[in-house]
XYZ file of N, CA and C in Angstrom:
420
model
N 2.293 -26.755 1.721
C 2.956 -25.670 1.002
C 3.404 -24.599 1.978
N 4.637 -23.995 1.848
C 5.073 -22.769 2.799
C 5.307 -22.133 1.923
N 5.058 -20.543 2.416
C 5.521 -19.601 1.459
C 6.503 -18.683 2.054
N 7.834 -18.540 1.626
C 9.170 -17.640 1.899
C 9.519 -16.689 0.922
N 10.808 -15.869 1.489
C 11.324 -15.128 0.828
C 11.136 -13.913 0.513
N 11.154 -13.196 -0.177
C 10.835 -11.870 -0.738
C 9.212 -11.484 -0.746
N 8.312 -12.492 -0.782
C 7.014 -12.455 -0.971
C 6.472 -12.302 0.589
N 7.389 -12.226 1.571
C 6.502 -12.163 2.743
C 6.278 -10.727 3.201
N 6.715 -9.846 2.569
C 6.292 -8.602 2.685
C 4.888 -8.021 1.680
N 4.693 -8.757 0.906
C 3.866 -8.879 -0.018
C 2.408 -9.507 0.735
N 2.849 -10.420 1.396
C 1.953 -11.147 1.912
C 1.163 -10.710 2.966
N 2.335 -9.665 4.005
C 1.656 -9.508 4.852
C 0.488 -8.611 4.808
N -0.266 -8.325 5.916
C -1.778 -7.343 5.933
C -0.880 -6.176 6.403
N -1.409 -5.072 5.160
C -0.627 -3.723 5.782
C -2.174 -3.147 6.268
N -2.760 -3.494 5.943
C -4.310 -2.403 6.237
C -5.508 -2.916 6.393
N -6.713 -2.529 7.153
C -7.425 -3.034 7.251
C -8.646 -3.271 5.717
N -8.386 -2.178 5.101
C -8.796 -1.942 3.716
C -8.042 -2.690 2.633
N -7.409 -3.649 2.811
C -6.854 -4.300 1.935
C -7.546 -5.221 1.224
N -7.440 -5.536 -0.532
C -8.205 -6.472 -0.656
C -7.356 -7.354 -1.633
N -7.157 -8.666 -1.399
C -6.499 -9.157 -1.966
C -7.562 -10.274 -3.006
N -6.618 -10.142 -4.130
C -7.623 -10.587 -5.444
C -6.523 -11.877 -5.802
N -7.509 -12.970 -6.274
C -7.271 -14.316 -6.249
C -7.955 -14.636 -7.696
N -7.526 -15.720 -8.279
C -7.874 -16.013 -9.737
C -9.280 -16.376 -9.862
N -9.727 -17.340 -8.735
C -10.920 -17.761 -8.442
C -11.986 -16.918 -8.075
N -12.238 -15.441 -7.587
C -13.226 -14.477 -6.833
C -13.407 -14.220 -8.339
N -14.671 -13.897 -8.122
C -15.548 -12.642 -8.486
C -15.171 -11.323 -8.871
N -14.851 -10.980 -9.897
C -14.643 -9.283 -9.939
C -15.787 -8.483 -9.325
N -16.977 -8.796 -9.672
C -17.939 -7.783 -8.374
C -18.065 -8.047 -7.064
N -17.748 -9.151 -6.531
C -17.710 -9.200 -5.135
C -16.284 -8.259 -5.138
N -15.216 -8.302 -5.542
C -13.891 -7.650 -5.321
C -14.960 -5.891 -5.298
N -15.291 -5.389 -6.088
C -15.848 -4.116 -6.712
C -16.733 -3.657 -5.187
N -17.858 -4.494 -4.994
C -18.727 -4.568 -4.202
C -17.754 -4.062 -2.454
N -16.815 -4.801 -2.290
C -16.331 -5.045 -0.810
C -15.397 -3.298 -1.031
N -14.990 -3.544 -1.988
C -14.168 -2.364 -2.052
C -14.590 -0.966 -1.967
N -16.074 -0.888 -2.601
C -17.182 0.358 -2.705
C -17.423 0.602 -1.307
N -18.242 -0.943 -0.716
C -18.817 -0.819 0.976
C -17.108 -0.016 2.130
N -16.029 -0.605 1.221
C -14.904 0.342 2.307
C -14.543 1.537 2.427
N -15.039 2.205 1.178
C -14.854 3.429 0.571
C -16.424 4.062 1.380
N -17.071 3.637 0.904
C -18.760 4.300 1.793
C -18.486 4.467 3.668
N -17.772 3.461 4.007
C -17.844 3.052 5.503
C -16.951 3.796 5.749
N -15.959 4.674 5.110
C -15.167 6.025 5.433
C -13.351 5.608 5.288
N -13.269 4.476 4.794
C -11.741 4.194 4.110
C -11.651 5.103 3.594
N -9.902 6.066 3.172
C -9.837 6.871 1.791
C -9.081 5.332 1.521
N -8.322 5.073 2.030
C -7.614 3.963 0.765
C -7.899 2.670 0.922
N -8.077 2.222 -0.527
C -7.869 0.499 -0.581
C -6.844 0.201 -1.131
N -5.975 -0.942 -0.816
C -5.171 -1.429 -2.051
C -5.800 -2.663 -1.763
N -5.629 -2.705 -3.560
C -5.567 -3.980 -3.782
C -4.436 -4.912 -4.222
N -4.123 -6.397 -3.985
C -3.237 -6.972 -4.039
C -3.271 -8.074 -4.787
N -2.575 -8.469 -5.779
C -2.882 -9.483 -6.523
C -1.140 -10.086 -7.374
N -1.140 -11.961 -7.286
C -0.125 -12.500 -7.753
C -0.415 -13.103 -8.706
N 0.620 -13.209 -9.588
C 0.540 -13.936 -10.770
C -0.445 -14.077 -11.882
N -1.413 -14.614 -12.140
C -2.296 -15.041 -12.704
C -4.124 -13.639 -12.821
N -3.939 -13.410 -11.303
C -4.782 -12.458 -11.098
C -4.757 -11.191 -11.164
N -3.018 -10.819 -11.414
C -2.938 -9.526 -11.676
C -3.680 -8.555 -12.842
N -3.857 -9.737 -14.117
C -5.135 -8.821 -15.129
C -6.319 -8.668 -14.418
N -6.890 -9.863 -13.277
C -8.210 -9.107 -12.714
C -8.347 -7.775 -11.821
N -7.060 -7.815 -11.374
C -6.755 -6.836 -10.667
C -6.809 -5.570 -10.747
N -6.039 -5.199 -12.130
C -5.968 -4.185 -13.199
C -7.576 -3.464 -13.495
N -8.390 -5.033 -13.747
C -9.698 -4.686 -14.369
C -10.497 -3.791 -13.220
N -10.001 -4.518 -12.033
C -10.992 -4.183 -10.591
C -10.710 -2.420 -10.513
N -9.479 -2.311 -10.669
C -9.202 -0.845 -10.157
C -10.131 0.092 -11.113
N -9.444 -0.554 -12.685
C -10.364 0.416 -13.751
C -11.843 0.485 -13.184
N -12.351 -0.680 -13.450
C -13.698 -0.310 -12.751
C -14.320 0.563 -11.828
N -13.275 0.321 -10.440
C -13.191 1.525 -9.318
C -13.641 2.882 -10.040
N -12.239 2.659 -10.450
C -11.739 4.672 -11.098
C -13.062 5.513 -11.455
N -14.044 4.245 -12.281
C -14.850 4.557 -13.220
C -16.418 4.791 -12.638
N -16.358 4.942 -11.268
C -17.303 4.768 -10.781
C -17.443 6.038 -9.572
N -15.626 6.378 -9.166
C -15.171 7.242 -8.308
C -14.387 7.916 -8.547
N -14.188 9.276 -8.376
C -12.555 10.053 -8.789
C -11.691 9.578 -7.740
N -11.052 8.285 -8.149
C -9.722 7.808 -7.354
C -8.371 8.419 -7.832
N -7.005 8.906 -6.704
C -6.286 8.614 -7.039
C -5.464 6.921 -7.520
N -4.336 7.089 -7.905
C -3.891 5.783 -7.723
C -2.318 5.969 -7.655
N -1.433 4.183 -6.962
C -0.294 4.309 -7.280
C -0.060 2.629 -7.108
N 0.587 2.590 -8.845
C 1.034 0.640 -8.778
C 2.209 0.557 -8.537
N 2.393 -0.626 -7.755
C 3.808 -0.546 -7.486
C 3.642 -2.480 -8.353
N 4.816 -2.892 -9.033
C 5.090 -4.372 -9.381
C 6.253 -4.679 -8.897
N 6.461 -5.382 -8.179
C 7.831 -6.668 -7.564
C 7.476 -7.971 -8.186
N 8.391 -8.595 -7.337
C 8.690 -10.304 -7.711
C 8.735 -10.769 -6.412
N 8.076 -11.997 -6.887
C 7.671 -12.581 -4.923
C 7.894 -13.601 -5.028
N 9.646 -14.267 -4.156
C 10.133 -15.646 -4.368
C 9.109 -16.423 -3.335
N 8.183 -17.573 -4.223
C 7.528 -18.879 -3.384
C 8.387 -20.233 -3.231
N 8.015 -20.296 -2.391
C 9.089 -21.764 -1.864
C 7.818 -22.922 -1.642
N 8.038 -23.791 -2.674
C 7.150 -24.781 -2.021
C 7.784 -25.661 -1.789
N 7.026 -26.377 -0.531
C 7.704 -28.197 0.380
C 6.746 -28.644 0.374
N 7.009 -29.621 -0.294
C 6.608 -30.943 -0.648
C 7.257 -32.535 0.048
N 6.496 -32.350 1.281
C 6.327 -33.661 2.140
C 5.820 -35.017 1.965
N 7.010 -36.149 1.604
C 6.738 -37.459 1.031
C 5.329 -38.045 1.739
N 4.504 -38.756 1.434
C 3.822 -39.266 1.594
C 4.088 -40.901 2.211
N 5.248 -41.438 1.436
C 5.909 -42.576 2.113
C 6.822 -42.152 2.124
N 7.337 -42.925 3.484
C 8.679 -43.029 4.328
C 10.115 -43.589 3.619
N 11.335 -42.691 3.960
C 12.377 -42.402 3.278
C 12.397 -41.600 2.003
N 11.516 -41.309 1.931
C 11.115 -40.194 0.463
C 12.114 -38.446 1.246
N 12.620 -38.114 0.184
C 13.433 -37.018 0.574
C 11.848 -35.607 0.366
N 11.919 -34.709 1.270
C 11.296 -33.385 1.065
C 11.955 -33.094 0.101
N 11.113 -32.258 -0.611
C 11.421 -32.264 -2.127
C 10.537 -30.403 -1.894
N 11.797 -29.282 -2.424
C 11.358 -27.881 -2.240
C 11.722 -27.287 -3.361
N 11.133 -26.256 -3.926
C 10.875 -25.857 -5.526
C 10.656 -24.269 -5.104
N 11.620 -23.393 -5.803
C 11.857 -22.082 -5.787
C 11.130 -21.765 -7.185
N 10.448 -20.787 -6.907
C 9.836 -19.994 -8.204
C 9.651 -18.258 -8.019
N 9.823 -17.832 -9.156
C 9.105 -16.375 -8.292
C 7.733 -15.777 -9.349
N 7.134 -15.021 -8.580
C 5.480 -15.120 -9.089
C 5.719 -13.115 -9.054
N 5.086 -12.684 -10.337
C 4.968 -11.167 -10.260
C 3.655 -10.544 -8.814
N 3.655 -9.869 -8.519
C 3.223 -9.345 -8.010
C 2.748 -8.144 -7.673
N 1.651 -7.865 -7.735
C 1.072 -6.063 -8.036
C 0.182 -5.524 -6.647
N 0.248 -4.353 -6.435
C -0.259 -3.497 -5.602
C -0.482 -2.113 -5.716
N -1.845 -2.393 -6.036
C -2.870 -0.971 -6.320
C -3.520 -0.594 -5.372
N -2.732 1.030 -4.844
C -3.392 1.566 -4.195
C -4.096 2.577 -4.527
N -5.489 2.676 -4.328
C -6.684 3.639 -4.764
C -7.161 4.441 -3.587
N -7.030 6.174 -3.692
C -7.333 6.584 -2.643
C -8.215 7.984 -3.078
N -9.427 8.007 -1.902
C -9.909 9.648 -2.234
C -9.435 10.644 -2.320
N -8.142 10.836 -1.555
C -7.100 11.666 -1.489
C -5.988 11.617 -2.140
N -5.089 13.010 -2.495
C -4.203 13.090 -3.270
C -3.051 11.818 -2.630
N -2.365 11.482 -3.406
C -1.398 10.362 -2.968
C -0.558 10.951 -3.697
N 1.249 10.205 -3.096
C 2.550 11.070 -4.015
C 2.202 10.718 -5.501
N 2.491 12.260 -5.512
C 2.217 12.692 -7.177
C 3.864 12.543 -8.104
N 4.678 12.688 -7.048
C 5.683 12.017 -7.316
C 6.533 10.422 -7.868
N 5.451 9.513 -7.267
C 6.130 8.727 -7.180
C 5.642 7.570 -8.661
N 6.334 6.789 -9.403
C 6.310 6.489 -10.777
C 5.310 5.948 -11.344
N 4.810 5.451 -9.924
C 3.128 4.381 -9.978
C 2.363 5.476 -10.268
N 2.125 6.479 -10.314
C 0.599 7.429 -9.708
C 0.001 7.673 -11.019
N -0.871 7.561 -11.119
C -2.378 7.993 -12.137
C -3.354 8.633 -10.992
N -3.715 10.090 -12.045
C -4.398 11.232 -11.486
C -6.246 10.039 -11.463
N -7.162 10.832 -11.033
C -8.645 10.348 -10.818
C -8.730 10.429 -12.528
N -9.896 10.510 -13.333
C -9.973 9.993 -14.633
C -10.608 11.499 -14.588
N -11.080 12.163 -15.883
C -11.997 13.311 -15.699
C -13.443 13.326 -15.420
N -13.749 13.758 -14.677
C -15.112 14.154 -14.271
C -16.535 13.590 -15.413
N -16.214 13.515 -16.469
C -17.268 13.329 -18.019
C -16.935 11.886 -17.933
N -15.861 10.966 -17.281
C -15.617 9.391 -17.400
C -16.142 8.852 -15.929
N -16.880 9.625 -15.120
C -17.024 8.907 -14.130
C -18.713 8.812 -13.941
N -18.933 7.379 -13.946
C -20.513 7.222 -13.777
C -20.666 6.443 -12.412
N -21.079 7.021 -11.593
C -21.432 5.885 -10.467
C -22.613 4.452 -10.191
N -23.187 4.898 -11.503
C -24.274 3.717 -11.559
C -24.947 3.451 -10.495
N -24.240 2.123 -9.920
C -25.175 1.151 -8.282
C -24.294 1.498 -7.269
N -23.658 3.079 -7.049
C -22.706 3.148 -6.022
C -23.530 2.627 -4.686
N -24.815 3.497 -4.684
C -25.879 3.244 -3.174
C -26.145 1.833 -2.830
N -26.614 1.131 -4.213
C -26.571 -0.533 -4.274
C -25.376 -0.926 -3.427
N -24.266 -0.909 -4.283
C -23.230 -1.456 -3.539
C -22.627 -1.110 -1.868
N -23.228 0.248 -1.474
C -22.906 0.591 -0.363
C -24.240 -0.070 0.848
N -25.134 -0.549 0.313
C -26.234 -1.261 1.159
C -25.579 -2.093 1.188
N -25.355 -2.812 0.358
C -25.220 -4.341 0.177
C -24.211 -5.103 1.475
């Protein structure tokens, strides 16, 4: 499988705090890695998520919010995948299939982020934020 097009900006690592969410993970390992980046002195994470995982994605941030006064800002594109598909027997033509997959990027930060810009949700109020196992999760 290769992946092209519009999605390779998507793809690439903008940060070391990045966490990219997959259909298959764990929402608390996602929660967990993201807390320990925030404790270890990150202000921002984004998180990154295609197609299928973008509702876990959604869930991960809420969770965040709800635990920390985060800012936030989502941005959604479209991310053309190209898959090649290499015959297995000989004279078989490569055979390549264009699709495009949504794509989301939530960035969550301790600090104010543009308040301007269309993505942004303020931190939640102060009476919605419980930190529960923040210390848990920052050992861990």
């Amino acid at each position: 499988e290769e992946h092209k097009g519009d999605g390779e900006d998507f793809l690439e690592t903008t940060s070391e705090s990045e966490v990219r969410i997959t259909q298959q993970g764990k929402p608390r390992n996602y929660i967990s890695f993201a807390m320990r980046l925030f404790s270890e002195g990150s202000q921002t994470v984004v998180l990154k998520a295609m197609g299928r995982a973008i509702n876990k994605a959604v869930t991960i941030a809420e969770i965040l919010k709800r635990k920390m006064p985060l800012h936030q800002i989502t941005s959604l594109s479209s991310c053309e995948m190209i898959d090649v598909f290499e015959p297995l027997e000989e004279g078989l033509d490569v055979v390549t299939s264009r699709r495009y997959v949504s794509c989301m990027k939530i960035t969550l930060s301790t600090t104010v982020l543009n308040v301007q810009d269309v993505g942004y949700q303020p931190p939640l109020p102060i009476q919605d934020i419980q930190p529960g196992d923040l210390n848990k999760a920052a050992a861990a």
